[in-house]
Coordinates of C-alpha atoms in Angstrom, one line a residue:
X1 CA -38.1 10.9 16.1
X2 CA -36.4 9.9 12.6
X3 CA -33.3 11.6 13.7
X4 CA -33.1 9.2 16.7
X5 CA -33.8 6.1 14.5
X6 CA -31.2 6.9 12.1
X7 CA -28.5 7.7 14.7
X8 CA -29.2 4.4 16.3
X9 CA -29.2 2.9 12.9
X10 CA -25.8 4.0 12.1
X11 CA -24.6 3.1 15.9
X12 CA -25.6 -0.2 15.2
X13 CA -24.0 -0.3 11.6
X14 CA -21.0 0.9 13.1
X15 CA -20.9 -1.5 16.0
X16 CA -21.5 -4.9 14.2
X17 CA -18.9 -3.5 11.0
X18 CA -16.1 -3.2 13.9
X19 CA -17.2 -6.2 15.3
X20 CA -16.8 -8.1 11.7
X21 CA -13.7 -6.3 11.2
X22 CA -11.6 -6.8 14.7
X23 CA -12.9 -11.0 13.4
X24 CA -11.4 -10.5 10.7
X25 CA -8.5 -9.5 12.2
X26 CA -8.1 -12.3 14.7
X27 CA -9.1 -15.0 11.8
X28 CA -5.8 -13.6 9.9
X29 CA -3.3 -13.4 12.1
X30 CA -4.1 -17.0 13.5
X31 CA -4.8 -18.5 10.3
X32 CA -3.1 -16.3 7.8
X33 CA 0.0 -15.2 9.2
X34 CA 1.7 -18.7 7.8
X35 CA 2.1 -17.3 4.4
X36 CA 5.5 -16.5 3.9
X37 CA 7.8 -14.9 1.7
X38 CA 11.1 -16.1 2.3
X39 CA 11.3 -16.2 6.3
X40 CA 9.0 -13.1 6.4
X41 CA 5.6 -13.5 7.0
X42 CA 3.0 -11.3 5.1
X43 CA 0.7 -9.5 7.3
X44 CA -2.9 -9.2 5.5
X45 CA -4.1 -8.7 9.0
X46 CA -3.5 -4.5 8.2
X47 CA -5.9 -5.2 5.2
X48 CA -9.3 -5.0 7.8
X49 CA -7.4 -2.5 9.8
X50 CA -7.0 -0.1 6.7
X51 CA -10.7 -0.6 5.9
X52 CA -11.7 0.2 9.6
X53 CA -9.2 3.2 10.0
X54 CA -10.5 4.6 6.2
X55 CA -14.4 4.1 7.6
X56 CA -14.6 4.9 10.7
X57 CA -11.7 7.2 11.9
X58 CA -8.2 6.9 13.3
X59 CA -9.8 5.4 16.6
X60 CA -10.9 2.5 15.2
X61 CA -7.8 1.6 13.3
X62 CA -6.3 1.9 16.1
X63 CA -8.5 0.2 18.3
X64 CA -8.5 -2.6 15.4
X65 CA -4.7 -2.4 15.6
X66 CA -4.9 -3.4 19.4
X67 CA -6.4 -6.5 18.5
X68 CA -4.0 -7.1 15.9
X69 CA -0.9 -6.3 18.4
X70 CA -2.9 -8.2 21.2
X71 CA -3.5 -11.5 19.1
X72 CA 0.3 -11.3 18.3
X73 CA 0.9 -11.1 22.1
X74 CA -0.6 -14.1 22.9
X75 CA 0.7 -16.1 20.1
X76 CA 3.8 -15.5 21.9
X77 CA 2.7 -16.2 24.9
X78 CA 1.2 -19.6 24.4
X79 CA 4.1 -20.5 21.8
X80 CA 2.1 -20.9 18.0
X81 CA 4.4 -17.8 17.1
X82 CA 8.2 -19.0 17.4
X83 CA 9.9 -15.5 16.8
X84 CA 7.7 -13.5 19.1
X85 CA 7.9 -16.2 21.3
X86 CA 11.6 -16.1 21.5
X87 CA 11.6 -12.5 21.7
X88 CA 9.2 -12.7 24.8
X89 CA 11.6 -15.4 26.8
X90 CA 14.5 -12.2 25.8
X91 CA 12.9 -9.3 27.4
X92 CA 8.8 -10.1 28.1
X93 CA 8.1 -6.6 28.7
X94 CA 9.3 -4.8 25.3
X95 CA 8.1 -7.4 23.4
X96 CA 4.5 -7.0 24.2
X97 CA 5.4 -3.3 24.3
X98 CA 6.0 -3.5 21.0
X99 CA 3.7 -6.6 19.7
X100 CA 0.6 -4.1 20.6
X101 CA 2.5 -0.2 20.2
X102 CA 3.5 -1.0 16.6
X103 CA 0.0 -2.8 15.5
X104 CA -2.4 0.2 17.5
X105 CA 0.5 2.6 16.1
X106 CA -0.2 1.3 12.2
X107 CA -4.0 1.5 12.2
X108 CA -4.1 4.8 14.3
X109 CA -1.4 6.4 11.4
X110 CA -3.8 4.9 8.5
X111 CA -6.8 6.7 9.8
X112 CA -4.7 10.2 10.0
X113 CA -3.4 9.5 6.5
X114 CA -6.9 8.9 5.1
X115 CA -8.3 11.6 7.3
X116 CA -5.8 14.0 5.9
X117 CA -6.1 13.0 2.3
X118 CA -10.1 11.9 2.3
X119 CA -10.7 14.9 -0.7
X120 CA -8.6 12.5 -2.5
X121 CA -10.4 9.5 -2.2
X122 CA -8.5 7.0 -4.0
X123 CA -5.1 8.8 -2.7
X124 CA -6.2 8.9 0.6
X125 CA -7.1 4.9 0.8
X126 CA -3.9 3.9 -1.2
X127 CA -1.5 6.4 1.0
X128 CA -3.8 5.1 4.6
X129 CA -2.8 1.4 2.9
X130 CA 0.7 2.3 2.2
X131 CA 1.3 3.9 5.8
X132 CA 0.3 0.6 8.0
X133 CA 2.9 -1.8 6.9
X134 CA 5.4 1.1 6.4
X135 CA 4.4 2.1 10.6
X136 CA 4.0 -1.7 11.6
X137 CA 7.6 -2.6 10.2
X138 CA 9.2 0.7 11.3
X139 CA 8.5 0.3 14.8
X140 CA 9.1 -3.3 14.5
X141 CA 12.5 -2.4 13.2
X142 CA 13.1 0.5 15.6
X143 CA 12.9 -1.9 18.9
X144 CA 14.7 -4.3 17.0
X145 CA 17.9 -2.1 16.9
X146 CA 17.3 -0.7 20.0
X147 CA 15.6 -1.8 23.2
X148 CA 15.9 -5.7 21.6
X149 CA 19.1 -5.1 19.9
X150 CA 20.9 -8.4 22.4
X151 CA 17.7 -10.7 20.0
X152 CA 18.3 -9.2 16.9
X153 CA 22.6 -9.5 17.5
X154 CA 21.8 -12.8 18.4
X155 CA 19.5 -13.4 15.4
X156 CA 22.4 -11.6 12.8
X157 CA 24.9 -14.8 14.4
X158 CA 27.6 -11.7 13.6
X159 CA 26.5 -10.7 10.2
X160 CA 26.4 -6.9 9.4
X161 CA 22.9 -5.7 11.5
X162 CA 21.7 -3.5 8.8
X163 CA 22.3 -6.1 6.2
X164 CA 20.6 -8.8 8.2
X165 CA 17.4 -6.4 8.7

């Protein structure tokens, strides 16, 4: 009977943790995602992702990373994020493609590089924190120069693409 109580215990523990975390999640990228450096905006949304993907697995960084991509999406969608916003009215359907492959992408990637790495504790949380942005931006990047590539040209106003990226 204890056995039973303590797996419901940690189902529970689990369950409200993610729930805390995927809030977390949606409370930064709608409140924090205005802090800037330069024109580029500083995602600490990955910061709850890493902790979920580090925690509890792969799947729940990138199930936290859906949220991420998903909150993104709608910003877009409704206007109160400009860039994604313009990217949608360029081509809808890569866009969100890429708003929620990129963000599920980066949290799934932190979990594998913690998973891999967990005998190192301290490497494996600092590598799993290190991979998100690095995934998030890469993919980012990657549909920028190619299936968005008319935006990003656009964007550039004829400056040198890799220069402007």
């Amino acid at each position: 009977m204890r056995t039973n109580e303590n797996k419901n215990h940690a189902a529970v523990v689990r369950m409200v943790s993610l729930a805390l975390l995927a809030a977390l999640v949606i409370v930064l990228q709608t409140v924090a995602s205005n802090i800037k450096v330069g024109p580029i905006p500083i995602t600490l949304t990955l910061v709850p992702i890493v902790i979920g993907a580090v925690l509890y697995g792969p799947g729940a960084g990138a199930g936290l990373g859906a949220i991420f991509g998903l909150v993104t999406a709608i910003a877009g969608l409704t206007g109160a994020d400009g860039g994604t916003q313009a990217l949608i009215q360029a081509n809808a359907f890569w866009t969100l493609a890429t708003c929620i492959v990129k963000a599920t992408a980066a949290g799934w990637v932190a979990g594998l590089v913690y998973r891999a790495l967990r005998k190192h504790q301290t490497l494996g949380c600092v590598a799993a924190a290190i991979s998100a942005p690095v995934v998030n931006t890469g993919l980012f990047l990657l549909a920028m120069t190619t299936v968005l590539r008319p935006s990003l040209e656009a964007w550039a106003g004829g400056t040198d693409l890799v220069y402007y990226v």
